[in-house]
mmCIF file of C-alpha atoms in Angstrom:
data_model
loop_
_atom_site.group_PDB
_atom_site.id
_atom_site.type_symbol
_atom_site.label_atom_id
_atom_site.label_comp_id
_atom_site.label_asym_id
_atom_site.label_seq_id
_atom_site.Cartn_x
_atom_site.Cartn_y
_atom_site.Cartn_z
ATOM 1 C CA MET A 167 163.289 41.112 83.220
ATOM 2 C CA THR A 168 163.703 42.122 79.669
ATOM 3 C CA GLU A 169 163.408 40.498 76.358
ATOM 4 C CA THR A 170 166.266 38.510 74.911
ATOM 5 C CA ALA A 171 164.850 35.090 75.645
ATOM 6 C CA GLY A 172 164.107 33.403 72.386
ATOM 7 C CA THR A 173 167.280 34.987 71.191
ATOM 8 C CA ALA A 174 167.002 33.703 67.685
ATOM 9 C CA ASP A 175 166.304 37.326 66.862
ATOM 10 C CA GLY A 176 169.688 38.693 67.672
ATOM 11 C CA HIS A 177 168.775 40.442 70.869
ATOM 12 C CA GLY A 178 170.638 39.711 73.989
ATOM 13 C CA THR A 179 173.354 37.221 73.308
ATOM 14 C CA GLN A 180 175.579 39.214 71.059
ATOM 15 C CA ARG A 181 178.072 36.638 69.955
ATOM 16 C CA ALA A 182 180.820 37.287 67.520
ATOM 17 C CA ASP A 183 180.310 35.569 64.213
ATOM 18 C CA GLY A 184 182.037 32.292 63.823
ATOM 19 C CA ASP A 185 183.078 31.630 67.381
ATOM 20 C CA ARG A 186 180.417 29.018 67.833
ATOM 21 C CA THR A 187 179.664 25.781 66.124
ATOM 22 C CA ALA A 188 176.597 23.867 67.112
ATOM 23 C CA SER A 189 178.089 20.913 68.912
ATOM 24 C CA VAL A 190 181.466 22.093 70.133
ATOM 25 C CA PRO A 191 181.329 23.608 73.628
ATOM 26 C CA ARG A 192 182.508 27.181 73.498
ATOM 27 C CA SER A 193 185.384 28.512 75.497
ATOM 28 C CA ASP A 194 184.594 29.788 78.968
ATOM 29 C CA ARG A 195 185.730 33.196 77.863
ATOM 30 C CA ALA A 196 183.186 33.336 75.031
ATOM 31 C CA VAL A 197 180.390 32.377 77.420
ATOM 32 C CA VAL A 198 181.477 35.001 79.919
ATOM 33 C CA ARG A 199 181.580 37.597 77.155
ATOM 34 C CA ASP A 200 177.996 36.781 76.144
ATOM 35 C CA ALA A 201 176.888 36.906 79.740
ATOM 36 C CA LEU A 202 178.585 40.219 80.454
ATOM 37 C CA GLY A 203 177.176 41.765 77.286
ATOM 38 C CA VAL A 204 173.632 40.977 78.306
ATOM 39 C CA GLY A 205 174.225 41.688 81.975
ATOM 40 C CA VAL A 206 175.699 45.123 81.407
ATOM 41 C CA ALA A 207 173.188 46.274 78.779
ATOM 42 C CA VAL A 208 170.132 45.251 80.727
ATOM 43 C CA GLY A 209 171.622 46.029 84.118
ATOM 44 C CA LEU A 210 171.948 49.652 83.105
ATOM 45 C CA SER A 211 168.241 49.908 82.386
ATOM 46 C CA GLY A 212 167.716 49.582 86.120
ATOM 47 C CA PHE A 213 168.361 53.305 86.114
ATOM 48 C CA ALA A 214 165.132 53.845 84.198
ATOM 49 C CA PHE A 215 163.320 51.662 86.709
ATOM 50 C CA GLY A 216 164.707 53.621 89.650
ATOM 51 C CA VAL A 217 163.573 56.907 88.138
ATOM 52 C CA THR A 218 160.176 55.519 87.123
ATOM 53 C CA SER A 219 159.568 54.035 90.548
ATOM 54 C CA ALA A 220 160.547 57.240 92.339
ATOM 55 C CA GLY A 221 158.367 59.182 89.920
ATOM 56 C CA ALA A 222 155.483 56.872 90.777
ATOM 57 C CA GLY A 223 155.801 58.002 94.382
ATOM 58 C CA LEU A 224 157.637 55.036 95.899
ATOM 59 C CA THR A 225 160.253 55.767 98.535
ATOM 60 C CA LEU A 226 163.934 54.995 98.038
ATOM 61 C CA LEU A 227 163.614 51.967 100.302
ATOM 62 C CA GLN A 228 160.543 50.664 98.491
ATOM 63 C CA THR A 229 162.190 51.105 95.102
ATOM 64 C CA CYS A 230 165.367 49.314 96.133
ATOM 65 C CA ALA A 231 163.379 46.580 97.884
ATOM 66 C CA LEU A 232 161.604 45.846 94.618
ATOM 67 C CA SER A 233 164.820 45.393 92.665
ATOM 68 C CA LEU A 234 166.459 43.347 95.416
ATOM 69 C CA LEU A 235 163.491 41.121 96.164
ATOM 70 C CA VAL A 236 161.369 40.885 93.012
ATOM 71 C CA PHE A 237 164.243 41.052 90.510
ATOM 72 C CA THR A 238 162.237 40.568 87.366
ATOM 73 C CA GLY A 239 162.043 43.835 85.501
ATOM 74 C CA ALA A 240 158.751 43.633 83.662
ATOM 75 C CA SER A 241 156.904 42.807 86.880
ATOM 76 C CA GLN A 242 158.606 45.688 88.660
ATOM 77 C CA PHE A 243 157.672 48.196 85.956
ATOM 78 C CA ALA A 244 154.132 46.813 85.883
ATOM 79 C CA LEU A 245 153.766 47.128 89.634
ATOM 80 C CA VAL A 246 154.943 50.729 89.929
ATOM 81 C CA GLY A 247 152.925 51.661 86.837
ATOM 82 C CA ALA A 248 149.780 50.212 88.370
ATOM 83 C CA LEU A 249 150.426 51.897 91.727
ATOM 84 C CA ALA A 250 151.141 55.205 89.992
ATOM 85 C CA SER A 251 147.809 55.067 88.193
ATOM 86 C CA GLY A 252 146.021 54.586 91.487
ATOM 87 C CA GLY A 253 145.495 50.850 91.408
ATOM 88 C CA ASN A 254 144.952 49.022 94.678
ATOM 89 C CA PRO A 255 147.849 46.881 95.899
ATOM 90 C CA TYR A 256 146.105 43.606 95.123
ATOM 91 C CA THR A 257 145.304 44.215 91.461
ATOM 92 C CA ALA A 258 148.739 45.816 91.030
ATOM 93 C CA ALA A 259 150.462 42.784 92.535
ATOM 94 C CA ALA A 260 148.275 40.422 90.495
ATOM 95 C CA GLY A 261 149.374 42.037 87.234
ATOM 96 C CA ALA A 262 153.013 41.867 88.291
ATOM 97 C CA PHE A 263 152.619 38.257 89.394
ATOM 98 C CA PHE A 264 151.053 37.078 86.140
ATOM 99 C CA LEU A 265 153.936 38.643 84.243
ATOM 100 C CA GLY A 266 156.353 36.763 86.476
ATOM 101 C CA VAL A 267 154.762 33.382 85.805
ATOM 102 C CA ARG A 268 156.839 32.936 82.662
ATOM 103 C CA ASN A 269 159.916 32.555 84.852
ATOM 104 C CA ALA A 270 158.554 29.207 86.079
ATOM 105 C CA PHE A 271 158.875 27.892 82.546
ATOM 106 C CA TYR A 272 162.456 29.100 82.261
ATOM 107 C CA GLY A 273 163.136 27.293 85.522
ATOM 108 C CA LEU A 274 161.755 24.076 84.067
ATOM 109 C CA ARG A 275 164.102 24.264 81.114
ATOM 110 C CA LEU A 276 167.061 25.353 83.197
ATOM 111 C CA SER A 277 166.694 22.757 85.929
ATOM 112 C CA GLU A 278 167.349 19.976 83.441
ATOM 113 C CA LEU A 279 170.515 21.686 82.239
ATOM 114 C CA LEU A 280 171.892 23.284 85.386
ATOM 115 C CA HIS A 281 171.264 20.456 87.845
ATOM 116 C CA VAL A 282 171.341 22.910 90.716
ATOM 117 C CA PRO A 283 172.267 21.210 93.997
ATOM 118 C CA ARG A 284 169.273 21.177 96.319
ATOM 119 C CA ALA A 285 170.943 23.481 98.836
ATOM 120 C CA LEU A 286 171.609 26.136 96.188
ATOM 121 C CA ARG A 287 168.164 26.013 94.614
ATOM 122 C CA PRO A 288 166.546 28.748 96.736
ATOM 123 C CA PHE A 289 169.392 31.103 95.792
ATOM 124 C CA ALA A 290 169.609 30.175 92.130
ATOM 125 C CA ALA A 291 165.833 30.615 91.814
ATOM 126 C CA GLN A 292 166.089 34.370 92.348
ATOM 127 C CA TRP A 293 168.135 34.638 89.158
ATOM 128 C CA VAL A 294 165.742 32.693 86.929
ATOM 129 C CA ILE A 295 164.664 35.461 84.561
ATOM 130 C CA ASP A 296 164.558 36.298 80.845
ATOM 131 C CA GLU A 297 168.217 37.153 80.386
ATOM 132 C CA THR A 298 169.802 34.401 82.430
ATOM 133 C CA ALA A 299 167.569 31.871 80.679
ATOM 134 C CA ALA A 300 168.415 33.329 77.272
ATOM 135 C CA VAL A 301 172.157 33.199 77.823
ATOM 136 C CA ALA A 302 172.199 29.830 79.602
ATOM 137 C CA LEU A 303 169.915 28.077 77.128
ATOM 138 C CA ALA A 304 172.019 29.314 74.215
ATOM 139 C CA GLN A 305 175.049 27.370 75.503
ATOM 140 C CA SER A 306 175.925 23.752 74.922
ATOM 141 C CA GLY A 307 177.384 21.603 77.657
ATOM 142 C CA ARG A 308 176.594 21.810 81.354
ATOM 143 C CA ARG A 309 179.695 23.761 82.244
ATOM 144 C CA ALA A 310 178.928 26.494 79.698
ATOM 145 C CA VAL A 311 175.272 26.594 80.741
ATOM 146 C CA ARG A 312 176.266 27.017 84.377
ATOM 147 C CA ILE A 313 178.833 29.703 83.621
ATOM 148 C CA GLY A 314 176.354 31.554 81.416
ATOM 149 C CA PHE A 315 173.650 31.429 84.053
ATOM 150 C CA ALA A 316 175.882 32.400 86.964
ATOM 151 C CA VAL A 317 177.776 35.220 85.267
ATOM 152 C CA THR A 318 174.643 36.740 83.718
ATOM 153 C CA GLY A 319 172.780 36.428 87.000
ATOM 154 C CA ALA A 320 175.543 37.934 89.112
ATOM 155 C CA THR A 321 176.271 40.790 86.699
ATOM 156 C CA LEU A 322 172.621 41.654 86.339
ATOM 157 C CA TYR A 323 171.802 41.396 90.020
ATOM 158 C CA VAL A 324 174.611 43.719 91.028
ATOM 159 C CA LEU A 325 174.107 46.227 88.215
ATOM 160 C CA TRP A 326 170.315 46.223 88.261
ATOM 161 C CA ASN A 327 170.259 47.008 91.961
ATOM 162 C CA LEU A 328 173.040 49.557 91.734
ATOM 163 C CA THR A 329 171.399 51.431 88.871
ATOM 164 C CA THR A 330 168.000 51.216 90.579
ATOM 165 C CA LEU A 331 169.535 52.992 93.561
ATOM 166 C CA LEU A 332 171.186 55.603 91.342
ATOM 167 C CA GLY A 333 167.981 56.163 89.401
ATOM 168 C CA ALA A 334 165.925 56.581 92.544
ATOM 169 C CA LEU A 335 168.509 58.962 94.019
ATOM 170 C CA GLY A 336 168.845 60.843 90.754
ATOM 171 C CA ALA A 337 165.109 61.203 90.320
ATOM 172 C CA ALA A 338 164.965 64.064 92.798
ATOM 173 C CA ALA A 339 167.822 65.845 91.048
ATOM 174 C CA LEU A 340 166.212 65.283 87.661
ATOM 175 C CA GLY A 341 163.033 66.960 88.771
ATOM 176 C CA ASP A 342 160.102 65.913 86.618
ATOM 177 C CA PRO A 343 160.993 62.581 84.970
ATOM 178 C CA ARG A 344 158.500 63.395 82.228
ATOM 179 C CA ALA A 345 160.627 66.325 81.081
ATOM 180 C CA TRP A 346 163.393 63.812 80.384
ATOM 181 C CA GLY A 347 161.060 61.466 78.568
ATOM 182 C CA LEU A 348 161.559 58.813 81.213
ATOM 183 C CA ASP A 349 157.865 57.995 81.351
ATOM 184 C CA ALA A 350 158.418 56.328 77.970
ATOM 185 C CA ALA A 351 161.008 53.916 79.421
ATOM 186 C CA GLY A 352 158.412 51.567 80.900
ATOM 187 C CA PRO A 353 156.355 51.021 77.744
ATOM 188 C CA ALA A 354 159.567 50.754 75.701
ATOM 189 C CA VAL A 355 160.794 47.978 77.985
ATOM 190 C CA PHE A 356 157.493 46.136 77.586
ATOM 191 C CA LEU A 357 157.619 46.550 73.832
ATOM 192 C CA ALA A 358 161.205 45.291 73.668
ATOM 193 C CA LEU A 359 160.125 42.223 75.610
ATOM 194 C CA LEU A 360 157.067 41.722 73.470
ATOM 195 C CA ALA A 361 158.586 42.117 70.005
ATOM 196 C CA PRO A 362 160.479 38.811 69.798
ATOM 197 C CA MET A 363 157.393 36.918 70.992
ATOM 198 C CA LEU A 364 155.196 37.997 68.065
ATOM 199 C CA ARG A 365 156.051 35.263 65.591
ATOM 200 C CA THR A 366 152.739 33.691 64.643
ATOM 201 C CA ALA A 367 149.262 34.904 63.759
ATOM 202 C CA THR A 368 147.966 33.565 67.065
ATOM 203 C CA GLU A 369 150.512 35.573 69.005
ATOM 204 C CA ARG A 370 149.713 38.746 67.083
ATOM 205 C CA ALA A 371 145.996 38.193 67.573
ATOM 206 C CA VAL A 372 146.517 37.887 71.327
ATOM 207 C CA ALA A 373 148.551 41.094 71.401
ATOM 208 C CA GLY A 374 146.008 42.968 69.292
ATOM 209 C CA LEU A 375 143.030 41.831 71.337
ATOM 210 C CA ALA A 376 144.854 42.667 74.579
ATOM 211 C CA VAL A 377 145.511 46.212 73.354
ATOM 212 C CA VAL A 378 141.856 46.666 72.411
ATOM 213 C CA LEU A 379 140.662 45.275 75.741
ATOM 214 C CA VAL A 380 142.926 47.477 77.823
ATOM 215 C CA LEU A 381 142.141 50.663 75.898
ATOM 216 C CA VAL A 382 138.401 50.008 76.101
ATOM 217 C CA GLY A 383 138.668 49.035 79.743
ATOM 218 C CA MET A 384 140.733 51.940 81.020
ATOM 219 C CA PRO A 385 138.025 54.616 80.994
ATOM 220 C CA LEU A 386 135.428 52.145 82.307
ATOM 221 C CA LEU A 387 137.134 50.002 84.943
ATOM 222 C CA PRO A 388 139.005 50.719 88.188
ATOM 223 C CA ALA A 389 142.760 51.212 87.888
ATOM 224 C CA GLY A 390 144.709 47.974 87.576
ATOM 225 C CA VAL A 391 141.725 45.934 86.433
ATOM 226 C CA PRO A 392 141.965 46.656 82.675
ATOM 227 C CA VAL A 393 145.357 44.936 82.396
ATOM 228 C CA LEU A 394 144.013 41.839 84.115
ATOM 229 C CA VAL A 395 140.998 41.820 81.812
ATOM 230 C CA ALA A 396 143.342 42.165 78.840
ATOM 231 C CA ALA A 397 145.202 39.059 80.017
ATOM 232 C CA LEU A 398 142.045 37.140 79.112
ATOM 233 C CA ALA A 399 142.999 37.726 75.471
ATOM 234 C CA ALA A 400 145.294 34.712 75.768
ATOM 235 C CA PRO A 401 142.688 32.067 76.698
ATOM 236 C CA VAL A 402 140.061 33.714 74.478
ATOM 237 C CA VAL A 403 142.230 33.570 71.354
ATOM 238 C CA LEU A 404 143.323 30.036 72.208
ATOM 239 C CA ALA A 405 139.699 28.966 72.525
ATOM 240 C CA LEU A 406 138.740 30.638 69.232
ATOM 241 C CA ARG A 407 141.680 29.220 67.358
ATOM 242 C CA GLY A 408 141.204 25.739 68.663
ATOM 243 C CA ARG A 409 144.281 23.646 68.333
ATOM 244 C CA VAL A 410 146.730 25.699 66.352
ATOM 245 C CA PRO A 411 150.150 24.095 66.443
ATOM 246 C CA ALA A 412 152.521 26.437 68.206
ATOM 247 C CA ARG A 413 155.412 27.349 65.983
ATOM 248 C CA GLY A 414 158.598 29.088 66.890
ATOM 249 C CA GLY A 415 159.406 25.968 68.850
ATOM 250 C CA LYS A 416 162.829 27.323 69.706
ATOM 251 C CA GLY A 417 161.315 29.758 72.172
ATOM 252 C CA HIS A 418 162.322 29.053 75.711
ATOM 253 C CA GLY A 419 159.216 27.437 77.047
ATOM 254 C CA ARG A 420 157.108 30.474 76.496
ATOM 255 C CA MET B 68 151.435 50.738 103.759
ATOM 256 C CA ASN B 69 149.522 49.797 100.632
ATOM 257 C CA VAL B 70 152.737 49.947 98.651
ATOM 258 C CA TRP B 71 154.459 47.562 101.062
ATOM 259 C CA ILE B 72 151.549 45.137 100.772
ATOM 260 C CA ALA B 73 151.936 45.233 96.992
ATOM 261 C CA ILE B 74 155.711 44.761 97.283
ATOM 262 C CA GLY B 75 155.281 41.841 99.686
ATOM 263 C CA LEU B 76 152.737 40.068 97.500
ATOM 264 C CA THR B 77 154.737 40.609 94.334
ATOM 265 C CA THR B 78 157.957 39.448 95.982
ATOM 266 C CA ALA B 79 156.365 36.271 97.307
ATOM 267 C CA GLY B 80 154.514 35.491 94.091
ATOM 268 C CA CYS B 81 157.416 36.137 91.737
ATOM 269 C CA TYR B 82 159.899 34.235 93.885
ATOM 270 C CA LEU B 83 157.647 31.229 94.319
ATOM 271 C CA VAL B 84 157.068 30.798 90.573
ATOM 272 C CA LYS B 85 160.824 30.973 89.982
ATOM 273 C CA LEU B 86 161.458 28.348 92.648
ATOM 274 C CA LEU B 87 158.592 26.215 91.388
ATOM 275 C CA GLY B 88 160.141 26.077 87.936
ATOM 276 C CA LEU B 89 163.492 24.945 89.262
ATOM 277 C CA SER B 90 161.980 22.420 91.657
ATOM 278 C CA VAL B 91 159.155 20.547 89.992
ATOM 279 C CA PRO B 92 159.833 17.466 87.939
ATOM 280 C CA ALA B 93 160.045 18.314 84.273
ATOM 281 C CA GLY B 94 156.828 16.589 83.206
ATOM 282 C CA ALA B 95 154.575 18.473 85.588
ATOM 283 C CA LEU B 96 153.973 21.612 83.557
ATOM 284 C CA GLU B 97 154.628 20.093 80.180
ATOM 285 C CA ARG B 98 151.017 19.692 79.118
ATOM 286 C CA PRO B 99 150.530 21.299 75.701
ATOM 287 C CA ALA B 100 147.586 23.440 76.789
ATOM 288 C CA VAL B 101 149.453 24.766 79.808
ATOM 289 C CA LYS B 102 152.517 25.520 77.738
ATOM 290 C CA ARG B 103 150.551 27.351 75.064
ATOM 291 C CA LEU B 104 148.708 29.452 77.594
ATOM 292 C CA ALA B 105 151.944 30.171 79.419
ATOM 293 C CA ALA B 106 153.479 31.382 76.174
ATOM 294 C CA LEU B 107 150.520 33.603 75.289
ATOM 295 C CA LEU B 108 149.853 35.096 78.720
ATOM 296 C CA PRO B 109 152.948 37.303 78.806
ATOM 297 C CA ILE B 110 152.134 38.459 75.265
ATOM 298 C CA ALA B 111 148.675 39.644 76.340
ATOM 299 C CA LEU B 112 150.049 41.320 79.451
ATOM 300 C CA LEU B 113 152.978 43.020 77.746
ATOM 301 C CA ALA B 114 150.824 44.289 74.876
ATOM 302 C CA ALA B 115 148.261 45.643 77.339
ATOM 303 C CA LEU B 116 150.917 47.265 79.514
ATOM 304 C CA THR B 117 152.601 48.853 76.508
ATOM 305 C CA ALA B 118 149.299 50.364 75.363
ATOM 306 C CA GLN B 119 148.274 51.425 78.862
ATOM 307 C CA GLN B 120 151.537 53.180 79.637
ATOM 308 C CA THR B 121 151.747 54.774 76.200
ATOM 309 C CA PHE B 122 148.229 56.211 76.035
ATOM 310 C CA GLY B 123 147.060 56.203 79.650
ATOM 311 C CA GLU B 124 146.729 59.326 81.744
ATOM 312 C CA GLY B 125 145.032 58.027 84.861
ATOM 313 C CA ALA B 126 141.829 56.549 83.521
ATOM 314 C CA ALA B 127 141.809 58.763 80.412
ATOM 315 C CA LEU B 128 143.335 58.024 77.040
ATOM 316 C CA VAL B 129 145.671 60.656 75.625
ATOM 317 C CA LEU B 130 147.946 60.965 72.619
ATOM 318 C CA ASP B 131 151.130 62.715 73.699
ATOM 319 C CA ALA B 132 154.903 62.627 73.303
ATOM 320 C CA ARG B 133 155.090 59.107 74.736
ATOM 321 C CA ALA B 134 153.442 57.744 71.585
ATOM 322 C CA ALA B 135 156.267 59.218 69.490
ATOM 323 C CA GLY B 136 158.819 57.745 71.881
ATOM 324 C CA VAL B 137 157.284 54.271 71.793
ATOM 325 C CA ALA B 138 157.057 54.502 67.995
ATOM 326 C CA ALA B 139 160.783 55.238 67.988
ATOM 327 C CA ALA B 140 161.333 52.182 70.175
ATOM 328 C CA ALA B 141 159.331 50.092 67.716
ATOM 329 C CA LEU B 142 161.479 51.359 64.862
ATOM 330 C CA ALA B 143 164.640 50.563 66.813
ATOM 331 C CA LEU B 144 163.319 47.046 67.412
ATOM 332 C CA LEU B 145 162.648 46.588 63.705
ATOM 333 C CA LEU B 146 166.242 47.626 63.073
ATOM 334 C CA ARG B 147 167.405 44.974 65.564
ATOM 335 C CA ALA B 148 168.885 47.535 67.931
ATOM 336 C CA PRO B 149 170.149 46.308 71.303
ATOM 337 C CA PHE B 150 167.844 46.583 74.290
ATOM 338 C CA LEU B 151 169.481 49.647 75.772
ATOM 339 C CA VAL B 152 169.260 51.523 72.456
ATOM 340 C CA VAL B 153 165.549 50.703 72.195
ATOM 341 C CA VAL B 154 164.807 52.154 75.620
ATOM 342 C CA GLY B 155 167.160 55.079 74.997
ATOM 343 C CA ALA B 156 165.429 55.937 71.727
ATOM 344 C CA ALA B 157 162.039 56.020 73.422
ATOM 345 C CA VAL B 158 163.301 58.292 76.188
ATOM 346 C CA LEU B 159 165.180 60.672 73.870
ATOM 347 C CA VAL B 160 162.377 61.041 71.316
ATOM 348 C CA THR B 161 159.777 61.571 74.035
ATOM 349 C CA ALA B 162 161.925 64.242 75.666
ATOM 350 C CA ALA B 163 162.619 65.898 72.297
ATOM 351 C CA VAL B 164 158.943 65.994 71.311
ATOM 352 C CA ARG B 165 158.024 67.437 74.720
ATOM 353 C CA THR B 166 160.669 70.110 74.409
ATOM 354 C CA LEU B 167 159.567 71.042 70.889
ATOM 355 C CA THR B 168 155.868 71.105 71.666
ATOM 356 C CA GLY B 169 156.326 72.829 75.002
#
């Protein structure tokens, strides 16, 4: 949904100094505080999504359906952005889907730690996103991991959907979202997600090439296609670089 | 109708990858090449989306108040600001530049 995973950079889990030592499980209260901090901060940005989605021409029902059902912010912003720029539903959904693929890798890491009972898996899956992974993976001990995941997930799910609704309702009252600068919310969200990922030269090269590809592609290709073409920057740079050892090994399976 | 198709596809796709991650045995996606590509793919997409939504006006490229807003967001990120502040900075600066430049 938003950045914060790979929280070595101080985003997301805002923990007080000195209330955590590496091997001692933290108190439940400390975990809950982390989870609420992330949940509230990011949950509120659902407002920007609601306004953006309404501004892109989606109905109230469509906007709320996205937050309830998709519940992974970057994909939601990408989808409404693509639809707003006139993309067809298939390329728009493809872009959103590829962004969502990273959640599979969070799930891999989390499943080892959470040990979700089989019956709960379909429900827990909906909450496997950047923030829940960031908070949960920062804990030590299964109990803390579970509390972190559940509290972050619940807080975010409730707030994100509530603020989406408010944003979509408020969009009409706001008039032109551009006058309020809300058309900058989407790219700012993407940038906030992107920033902590740019640790190595390979990662920066991928980002740079993707920017070039999309800017060159936009005037030339149908709406929605340039972003998918830009995604090719990842395999292209990998192929050119050959086998560069991935550093930043503390990232969460990204 | 087109929008509902897009919503349906995105919902199904995004949910299935989440469930897949929680359900497959740990070794399945642990190949180095897969992991590296999986790490780099969101970087390419996010960088492209940032550029597209900062400079895109339909199919045309424009330089407007959004660029100032996103630059403000970048500065906030460099200063380690929390997520909400980053987004807020982008929105406020964009609105301010629009107001000033009419």
